[in-house]
Structures are given as structure tokens and as C-alpha cells.
CSV table of C-alpha atoms in Angstrom, one decimal:
chain,number,residue,atom,x,y,z
F,158,MET,CA,-21.8,-47.2,103.0
F,159,LYS,CA,-19.8,-44.1,103.7
F,160,ILE,CA,-21.6,-40.7,103.6
F,161,GLU,CA,-19.4,-39.6,100.7
F,162,GLN,CA,-20.6,-42.6,98.7
F,163,LEU,CA,-24.2,-41.4,99.1
F,164,ALA,CA,-23.2,-38.1,97.3
F,165,ARG,CA,-23.6,-37.7,93.5
F,166,LYS,CA,-20.4,-38.7,91.7
F,167,THR,CA,-20.2,-35.2,90.1
F,168,VAL,CA,-20.2,-33.6,93.6
F,169,ARG,CA,-17.6,-36.0,95.0
F,170,GLU,CA,-15.2,-35.2,92.2
F,171,LEU,CA,-15.9,-31.5,92.0
F,172,THR,CA,-13.2,-29.0,92.8
F,173,PRO,CA,-15.0,-26.1,94.5
F,174,TYR,CA,-14.5,-22.5,93.5
F,175,GLN,CA,-11.5,-21.0,95.4
F,176,SER,CA,-13.1,-17.8,96.6
F,177,ALA,CA,-11.0,-15.2,98.4
F,178,ARG,CA,-12.4,-16.1,101.8
F,179,ARG,CA,-11.8,-19.9,101.2
F,180,LEU,CA,-8.1,-19.2,100.4
F,181,GLY,CA,-7.8,-17.3,103.7
F,182,GLY,CA,-4.8,-15.2,104.6
F,183,SER,CA,-4.2,-12.7,107.4
F,184,GLY,CA,-3.1,-9.1,107.2
F,185,ASP,CA,-4.1,-5.5,107.2
F,186,ILE,CA,-4.6,-4.9,103.5
F,187,TRP,CA,-7.1,-7.1,101.6
F,188,LEU,CA,-7.0,-6.5,97.9
F,189,ASN,CA,-8.0,-9.9,96.7
F,190,ALA,CA,-11.8,-10.1,96.3
F,191,ASN,CA,-12.6,-6.9,94.3
F,192,GLU,CA,-14.5,-5.5,97.3
F,193,SER,CA,-15.1,-1.8,97.8
F,194,PRO,CA,-12.9,-0.1,100.4
F,195,PHE,CA,-16.0,1.9,101.5
F,196,ALA,CA,-18.2,0.7,104.4
F,197,ASN,CA,-21.4,2.7,104.2
F,198,GLU,CA,-24.0,2.9,107.0
F,199,TYR,CA,-27.7,1.9,106.5
F,200,SER,CA,-30.7,1.7,108.8
F,201,ILE,CA,-32.4,-1.7,109.3
F,202,LYS,CA,-36.1,-2.1,110.4
F,203,CYS,CA,-37.0,-5.1,112.6
F,204,ASP,CA,-40.7,-4.9,112.6
F,205,ARG,CA,-41.3,-7.3,109.7
F,206,LEU,CA,-38.7,-10.0,110.5
F,207,ASN,CA,-41.4,-12.3,111.8
F,208,ARG,CA,-42.9,-12.5,108.3
F,209,TYR,CA,-41.5,-14.2,105.2
F,210,SER,CA,-40.2,-11.8,102.5
F,211,THR,CA,-41.7,-11.3,99.2
F,212,CYS,CA,-40.2,-13.3,96.4
F,213,GLN,CA,-39.6,-10.4,94.2
F,214,PRO,CA,-40.2,-7.1,96.2
F,215,THR,CA,-42.0,-4.7,93.9
F,216,GLU,CA,-40.1,-1.6,95.2
F,217,LEU,CA,-36.7,-3.2,94.8
F,218,ILE,CA,-37.5,-4.4,91.2
F,219,ALA,CA,-38.8,-1.0,90.3
F,220,ALA,CA,-35.8,0.8,91.9
F,221,TYR,CA,-33.2,-1.4,90.0
F,222,ALA,CA,-35.2,-1.1,86.7
F,223,ASP,CA,-35.0,2.6,87.0
F,224,TYR,CA,-31.3,2.5,87.7
F,225,ALA,CA,-30.6,0.1,84.9
F,226,SER,CA,-33.0,2.0,82.5
F,227,VAL,CA,-35.0,-1.2,81.7
F,228,ARG,CA,-38.6,-2.2,82.5
F,229,PRO,CA,-39.6,-3.9,85.8
F,230,GLU,CA,-40.7,-7.0,83.9
F,231,GLN,CA,-37.2,-7.3,82.7
F,232,VAL,CA,-35.6,-7.6,86.2
F,233,LEU,CA,-35.3,-10.5,88.6
F,234,THR,CA,-33.4,-10.1,91.9
F,235,SER,CA,-31.5,-13.0,93.6
F,236,ARG,CA,-28.8,-13.8,96.2
F,237,GLY,CA,-26.0,-12.3,94.3
F,238,ALA,CA,-25.3,-12.7,90.6
F,239,ASP,CA,-24.0,-16.2,91.4
F,240,GLU,CA,-27.6,-17.4,92.0
F,241,GLY,CA,-28.5,-15.8,88.7
F,242,ILE,CA,-26.0,-18.1,87.0
F,243,GLU,CA,-27.5,-21.2,88.7
F,244,LEU,CA,-31.0,-20.2,87.9
F,245,LEU,CA,-30.2,-19.9,84.2
F,246,ILE,CA,-28.5,-23.3,84.1
F,247,ARG,CA,-31.4,-25.0,86.0
F,248,ALA,CA,-34.0,-23.4,83.8
F,249,PHE,CA,-32.5,-23.9,80.4
F,250,CYS,CA,-30.1,-26.8,80.5
F,251,GLU,CA,-31.1,-30.5,80.6
F,252,PRO,CA,-28.6,-32.5,82.8
F,253,ASN,CA,-26.4,-34.9,81.0
F,254,GLN,CA,-27.6,-33.5,77.7
F,255,ASP,CA,-27.0,-29.8,77.3
F,256,SER,CA,-23.9,-27.7,77.7
F,257,ILE,CA,-22.8,-24.2,78.5
F,258,LEU,CA,-20.0,-22.4,76.7
F,259,TYR,CA,-17.6,-20.0,78.4
F,260,CYS,CA,-14.5,-18.1,77.4
F,261,PRO,CA,-11.5,-18.4,79.7
F,262,PRO,CA,-9.6,-16.8,81.3
F,263,THR,CA,-12.8,-15.7,83.0
F,264,TYR,CA,-14.9,-16.1,86.2
F,265,GLY,CA,-14.7,-19.7,87.3
F,266,MET,CA,-18.3,-20.2,88.6
F,267,TYR,CA,-19.8,-20.6,85.2
F,268,ALA,CA,-18.2,-23.9,84.7
F,269,ILE,CA,-18.5,-25.0,88.3
F,270,SER,CA,-22.2,-24.3,88.5
F,271,ALA,CA,-22.8,-26.2,85.3
F,272,GLU,CA,-20.8,-29.2,86.5
F,273,THR,CA,-22.7,-29.2,89.8
F,274,PHE,CA,-25.9,-29.8,87.8
F,275,ASP,CA,-24.4,-32.4,85.5
F,276,VAL,CA,-24.5,-29.9,82.6
F,277,GLY,CA,-21.7,-30.1,80.1
F,278,THR,CA,-19.1,-27.3,79.6
F,279,LYS,CA,-17.3,-26.1,76.5
F,280,ALA,CA,-14.4,-23.7,76.8
F,281,VAL,CA,-13.4,-21.5,73.9
F,282,PRO,CA,-10.5,-19.4,75.1
F,283,LEU,CA,-10.4,-15.7,74.4
F,284,THR,CA,-8.0,-14.5,71.8
F,285,ASP,CA,-4.5,-13.1,72.5
F,286,GLU,CA,-6.2,-9.7,72.8
F,287,TRP,CA,-8.7,-11.2,75.3
F,288,GLN,CA,-11.6,-10.8,72.9
F,289,LEU,CA,-14.2,-13.3,71.7
F,290,ASP,CA,-13.1,-16.0,69.4
F,291,LEU,CA,-16.3,-15.9,67.3
F,292,GLU,CA,-15.3,-18.6,64.8
F,293,GLY,CA,-14.3,-20.9,67.7
F,294,ILE,CA,-17.6,-20.3,69.4
F,295,ARG,CA,-19.6,-20.8,66.2
F,296,ASP,CA,-17.8,-24.2,65.8
F,297,ASN,CA,-18.7,-25.3,69.3
F,298,LEU,CA,-22.4,-24.3,69.6
F,299,ASP,CA,-23.9,-27.8,69.1
F,300,GLY,CA,-25.8,-28.7,72.3
F,301,VAL,CA,-25.0,-25.3,73.9
F,302,LYS,CA,-28.0,-23.6,75.6
F,303,LEU,CA,-26.0,-20.8,77.4
F,304,VAL,CA,-23.0,-18.8,76.4
F,305,PHE,CA,-21.4,-16.9,79.3
F,306,VAL,CA,-19.2,-13.9,78.6
F,307,CYS,CA,-18.0,-11.3,81.1
F,308,SER,CA,-17.4,-7.6,80.4
F,309,PRO,CA,-15.4,-6.1,82.0
F,310,ASN,CA,-13.8,-9.5,82.1
F,311,ASN,CA,-12.6,-11.0,85.4
F,312,PRO,CA,-9.6,-11.3,85.8
F,313,THR,CA,-8.3,-9.5,82.7
F,314,GLY,CA,-10.2,-6.3,83.3
F,315,ASN,CA,-10.9,-5.5,79.6
F,316,LEU,CA,-14.1,-4.8,77.8
F,317,LEU,CA,-15.4,-7.1,75.1
F,318,ASN,CA,-16.0,-5.4,71.8
F,319,ARG,CA,-19.6,-4.5,71.6
F,320,GLN,CA,-19.8,-5.4,67.9
F,321,ASP,CA,-18.5,-8.9,68.8
F,322,ILE,CA,-21.3,-9.3,71.4
F,323,GLU,CA,-23.8,-8.3,68.8
F,324,SER,CA,-22.4,-10.8,66.4
F,325,LEU,CA,-22.6,-13.5,69.1
F,326,LEU,CA,-26.2,-12.6,69.8
F,327,ASP,CA,-27.0,-12.8,66.1
F,328,MET,CA,-25.2,-16.2,65.8
F,329,THR,CA,-27.1,-17.7,68.7
F,330,GLN,CA,-30.6,-16.5,67.9
F,331,GLY,CA,-33.1,-19.3,68.4
F,332,LYS,CA,-30.3,-21.6,69.6
F,333,ALA,CA,-28.9,-20.3,72.9
F,334,LEU,CA,-29.0,-17.4,75.4
F,335,VAL,CA,-26.0,-15.1,75.6
F,336,VAL,CA,-25.3,-14.2,79.3
F,337,VAL,CA,-23.3,-11.0,79.6
F,338,ASP,CA,-21.9,-10.8,83.2
F,339,GLU,CA,-21.7,-7.1,84.0
F,340,ALA,CA,-20.6,-7.3,87.7
F,341,TYR,CA,-18.2,-4.4,87.1
F,342,ILE,CA,-20.2,-2.3,84.7
F,343,ASP,CA,-20.9,0.4,87.2
F,344,PHE,CA,-17.3,1.4,86.8
F,345,CYS,CA,-17.9,2.0,83.0
F,346,PRO,CA,-21.7,2.3,82.6
F,347,GLU,CA,-21.4,3.6,79.0
F,348,ALA,CA,-20.4,0.0,78.0
F,349,THR,CA,-23.5,-1.8,79.2
F,350,THR,CA,-25.5,-4.1,77.0
F,351,ALA,CA,-28.7,-3.7,78.9
F,352,ASN,CA,-29.8,-1.2,76.3
F,353,MET,CA,-29.9,-4.1,73.8
F,354,LEU,CA,-32.5,-6.2,75.5
F,355,ASP,CA,-35.4,-5.0,73.3
F,356,GLN,CA,-33.4,-5.8,70.2
F,357,TYR,CA,-32.2,-9.3,71.3
F,358,PRO,CA,-34.7,-11.7,72.9
F,359,ASN,CA,-31.8,-14.1,73.7
F,360,LEU,CA,-29.7,-11.6,75.7
F,361,VAL,CA,-29.4,-11.9,79.5
F,362,VAL,CA,-27.4,-9.5,81.7
F,363,LEU,CA,-26.1,-10.3,85.2
F,364,ARG,CA,-25.6,-7.4,87.7
F,365,THR,CA,-24.8,-7.1,91.3
F,366,LEU,CA,-24.6,-4.6,94.2
F,367,SER,CA,-21.4,-6.2,95.5
F,368,LYS,CA,-18.8,-4.1,93.7
F,369,ALA,CA,-19.5,-0.4,93.0
F,370,PHE,CA,-22.3,-0.2,95.6
F,371,ALA,CA,-20.0,-1.6,98.3
F,372,LEU,CA,-22.4,-4.3,99.4
F,373,ALA,CA,-20.5,-7.6,98.9
F,374,GLY,CA,-21.8,-8.8,102.2
F,375,LEU,CA,-25.4,-8.1,101.3
F,376,ARG,CA,-25.5,-10.7,98.5
F,377,CYS,CA,-27.9,-8.9,96.3
F,378,GLY,CA,-27.8,-9.4,92.5
F,379,PHE,CA,-30.0,-8.9,89.5
F,380,THR,CA,-30.7,-10.7,86.3
F,381,LEU,CA,-31.9,-8.4,83.4
F,382,ALA,CA,-33.7,-10.2,80.5
F,383,ASN,CA,-36.8,-10.1,78.5
F,384,ALA,CA,-40.1,-11.0,80.3
F,385,GLU,CA,-40.3,-14.5,78.8
F,386,VAL,CA,-36.8,-15.4,80.3
F,387,ILE,CA,-37.7,-13.8,83.7
F,388,GLU,CA,-40.9,-15.8,83.9
F,389,LEU,CA,-39.0,-19.1,83.4
F,390,LEU,CA,-36.5,-18.1,86.0
F,391,LEU,CA,-39.3,-17.4,88.5
F,392,LYS,CA,-40.4,-21.1,88.1
F,393,VAL,CA,-37.1,-22.4,89.6
F,394,ILE,CA,-36.1,-19.6,92.1
F,395,ALA,CA,-36.5,-20.3,95.8
F,396,PRO,CA,-39.7,-19.2,97.5
F,397,TYR,CA,-38.1,-16.4,99.6
F,398,PRO,CA,-34.8,-15.5,97.9
F,399,VAL,CA,-34.6,-11.9,99.2
F,400,PRO,CA,-34.4,-11.3,103.0
F,401,VAL,CA,-36.3,-8.3,104.3
F,402,PRO,CA,-33.2,-6.5,105.5
F,403,VAL,CA,-31.6,-7.1,102.1
F,404,THR,CA,-34.5,-5.3,100.5
F,405,ASP,CA,-34.4,-2.4,103.0
F,406,ILE,CA,-30.7,-1.8,102.5
F,407,ALA,CA,-30.7,-2.3,98.7
F,408,LEU,CA,-33.5,0.3,98.4
F,409,GLN,CA,-31.4,2.8,100.4
F,410,ALA,CA,-28.4,2.1,98.2
F,411,LEU,CA,-30.6,2.6,95.0
F,412,SER,CA,-32.2,5.8,96.3
F,413,PRO,CA,-31.1,9.1,94.7
F,414,ALA,CA,-28.8,9.8,97.7
F,415,GLY,CA,-27.4,6.3,97.6
F,416,ARG,CA,-26.7,6.5,93.8
F,417,ALA,CA,-25.0,9.8,94.3
F,418,LYS,CA,-22.8,8.3,97.0
F,419,THR,CA,-21.9,5.4,94.8
F,420,LYS,CA,-21.1,7.7,91.9
F,421,PHE,CA,-18.7,9.6,94.1
F,422,GLN,CA,-17.0,6.5,95.4
F,423,VAL,CA,-16.7,5.1,91.9
F,424,LEU,CA,-14.8,8.2,91.0
F,425,ASP,CA,-12.6,7.8,94.0
F,426,ILE,CA,-11.8,4.1,93.2
F,427,SER,CA,-11.2,5.0,89.5
F,428,ALA,CA,-8.7,7.6,90.6
F,429,ASN,CA,-6.9,5.1,92.8
F,430,ARG,CA,-6.8,2.7,89.9
F,431,ALA,CA,-5.1,5.3,87.7
F,432,TYR,CA,-2.7,6.0,90.5
F,433,LEU,CA,-1.8,2.3,90.9
F,434,GLN,CA,-1.7,1.7,87.2
F,435,ALA,CA,0.8,4.6,86.7
F,436,GLY,CA,3.0,3.6,89.5
F,437,LEU,CA,3.2,0.0,88.6
F,438,GLY,CA,3.6,0.8,84.9
F,439,MET,CA,6.9,2.7,85.7
F,440,LEU,CA,8.5,-0.5,87.1
F,441,ALA,CA,11.0,-2.3,84.9
F,442,GLY,CA,9.7,-5.8,83.8
F,443,VAL,CA,6.1,-5.1,84.9
F,444,THR,CA,3.2,-5.1,82.6
F,445,VAL,CA,-0.1,-3.4,83.7
F,446,TYR,CA,-3.1,-4.3,81.7
F,447,GLU,CA,-5.8,-1.8,81.0
F,448,GLY,CA,-8.6,-2.2,83.5
F,449,TYR,CA,-12.2,-1.0,83.5
F,450,GLY,CA,-13.4,-2.5,86.8
F,451,ASN,CA,-12.2,-2.1,90.4
F,452,TYR,CA,-9.1,-4.2,89.8
F,453,LEU,CA,-6.0,-4.5,87.7
F,454,LEU,CA,-4.3,-7.5,86.3
F,455,VAL,CA,-0.4,-7.1,86.5
F,456,LYS,CA,2.3,-9.3,85.1
F,457,PHE,CA,5.5,-9.5,87.1
F,458,PRO,CA,8.9,-11.3,86.3
F,459,ASP,CA,8.3,-13.7,89.1
F,460,ALA,CA,4.7,-13.4,90.3
F,461,ASP,CA,4.8,-16.4,92.7
F,462,ALA,CA,7.7,-15.1,94.7
F,463,LEU,CA,6.2,-11.6,94.9
F,464,PHE,CA,2.7,-12.9,95.8
F,465,ASN,CA,4.2,-14.9,98.7
F,466,ALA,CA,6.3,-12.0,99.9
F,467,LEU,CA,3.2,-9.7,99.9
F,468,TRP,CA,1.1,-12.5,101.6
F,469,ASP,CA,3.7,-12.9,104.4
F,470,HIS,CA,3.7,-9.1,104.8
F,471,GLY,CA,0.0,-9.0,105.3
F,472,ILE,CA,-0.9,-7.6,101.8
F,473,ILE,CA,-3.4,-10.2,100.5
F,474,LEU,CA,-3.8,-10.1,96.7
F,475,ARG,CA,-5.2,-12.7,94.2
F,476,ARG,CA,-3.1,-15.1,92.1
F,477,SER,CA,-4.3,-15.4,88.5
F,478,PRO,CA,-4.3,-18.5,86.3
F,479,ILE,CA,-2.5,-16.4,83.7
F,480,GLU,CA,1.2,-17.0,83.9
F,481,ASN,CA,3.1,-14.6,86.2
F,482,CYS,CA,0.1,-12.4,86.7
F,483,ILE,CA,-1.5,-11.1,90.0
F,484,ARG,CA,-4.9,-9.5,90.2
F,485,ILE,CA,-5.0,-6.4,92.5
F,486,SER,CA,-8.3,-5.0,93.7
F,487,ILE,CA,-8.4,-1.2,94.1
F,488,GLY,CA,-8.6,-0.2,97.7
F,489,SER,CA,-8.3,3.1,99.5
F,490,ARG,CA,-5.4,5.4,98.5
F,491,ASP,CA,-3.5,4.4,101.6
F,492,GLU,CA,-3.8,0.7,100.7
F,493,CYS,CA,-2.7,1.4,97.1
F,494,GLU,CA,0.3,3.4,98.3
F,495,LYS,CA,1.4,0.8,100.8
F,496,THR,CA,1.0,-2.0,98.2
F,497,LEU,CA,3.0,-0.1,95.5
F,498,ALA,CA,5.8,0.8,98.0
F,499,PHE,CA,6.2,-2.8,99.0
F,500,ILE,CA,6.2,-4.0,95.4
F,501,ARG,CA,8.8,-1.4,94.5
F,502,GLU,CA,11.0,-2.6,97.5
F,503,GLN,CA,10.7,-6.2,96.6
F,504,LEU,CA,11.6,-5.5,93.0
F,505,GLY,CA,14.5,-3.4,94.1
F,506,GLN,CA,13.2,-0.3,92.4
F,507,ASN,CA,12.8,2.2,95.2
């Protein structure tokens, strides 16, 4: 028997998520993974590396709870928000019985994580305005344990209407958890749903230090939920999910000085986003969609040709499943200027 035949049928047939790093590329400007252009320095202690880490470091939980304005018992930390997605599916969905529901176009890992665990998937597309189709969701809730929504949504960049999220939470009370992915909420903190946790026992919020905190390489995420949900997730999480250096660096990032630095860098990125949005918006035949994260979704007359030209020139962007659209991460001002200049040249609009 071949090794491949030993694997589960689901895994053999699974198409893996095509992350920015898997897609590769080579160049000087990388605006394809919604990473921060800032590389901040941190100190690392090595005197505890011979010991296993604490499953949920008290100091880290307390620091993020303070940052998110929730209680420590409402916080779980994991290896990025991606692990939070998997923990929720493992804890709440019976394989070959239950389903998750998600609303494309959106982050692809919700469906892939479910499929990996032999959990069903139901897709209810967003409306033409990229908002929740509440009637469509209501009609597809049978057997659904988790509803994943993303705000700001990746790749479209828009915020979901808060009233719609509340309606969704009311609709799913006692039936399913609503998981609001807030990976990009630090760029628009006023839009968070974390302040609704006490009102809705079925609300879960996913967070990360990868974006605004410029720590994509640290792989540190957080799940915010009521204590009953957190306790269930703790039953399925790995024994030592948070390496000691991750805790040390995350605590520095969440310190008053670290938060102040992040706030300044968010303002810088937001200014660059406005610059790129204005510049691209002036080009004939180009549509720039309003973005609230550290990226913009842009529609071009011929996105494939432009994407390939940029790629060959060493400017690595991200193709979108939305027709003729490219997602552009917001980099430094220099990176944004060079990207805009090359696009203008390619479109003959210098």
C-alpha cells in the first residue's frame, strides 16, 4: 500500500490554502500577505528555554484582556488566530455530522479547516454590497454549529453592519456560535464586537498580533469568548501552545510603550492606504473599494495581465477570487509610491 493510501480520503483530496508564502515569488516589494512594513525590535530571554511553557500564561492573558477591554476569563491565546479556528471546529463540531457556515468572498481557512476535520461546509455568499445575507443564512442553519464572519472582511476590506451581526447573534441563540474574525480590527477599533460578549453568550471573536502589531512571524493569536466557551477550548488545545519567547515578545508589544508604537504605526499605514486609494482612484477604468484594514481591493480592466507584469517586475501582490480584482497590502510610503507608479505606467496613464 502506498503512503498516500494510508492517509484519510479527505486529506488526499484536500486542496491546501494557498498562502502568500506558498505561492512564492521574488522581488523587492512584498504587498501580498497583509503584513506590516515595520520590523520592531524586542529583547528575548533565554534563561527559561529549558522548561516547558505555561499553557495560558497569566501575564499574557491579563495584558490582552486589558488591551481588548474584556475579562481574563474571556481570553484564550493560541498559535495565531488560525489555531483558534481549528480549536472551535474540534470543540463544537461532530465529524461527518455537523457543519460550519461561512460567507464568501472571505478568508479561505474557515472551509479548509472544517474539511480537514470531516466537518461539513455551507457557503452563503455576501450580498452585492458585501454584507450578510441574513435570510440566506437563516435558511441554511440546519446542522450548523459555527457561523464564521469576518469584519473587516478579507479580501473585500469592508466592515459588516453591526446591526446585521446582532441579528445573526439573535438568530443563532441556542443553535450555533457566531465567530467574528477581527484580524484587522486594530485599524478600526471602534468597530469591534468584543464589547458585545456579555450580551451574547454565543459570540466568539478572533484576534491576532500579526497585522497591526507587526508580529506575523510570532504566530500569536487570541480567542475572545465567554468563560464557558473558553473552558471547552482549553480541553482540546495542545499542552504547550505558547512558546516562552512568544510570551516575552507579546508582553512587550502589549506594554504601554508597545501599544503606543503600534498606534503610531497604524496611523502611518492608514495614511499610506489613503494615499494609495486616492492615487489608484484617479486612474481611468480602475475601481478602488473602501478598505478598513491594512489592504485595498482594487478592480482593474485586466487584472491578470497587470498582476503578471507587477510580479515579473518584483512587485508581489495578491490575486483575488473576485473577477479582475487584486488585493494590495499597504506597505511603506516608498513601496506604495513605486507600486502606484508602475501601475500607472502599465495602464498608460502617467
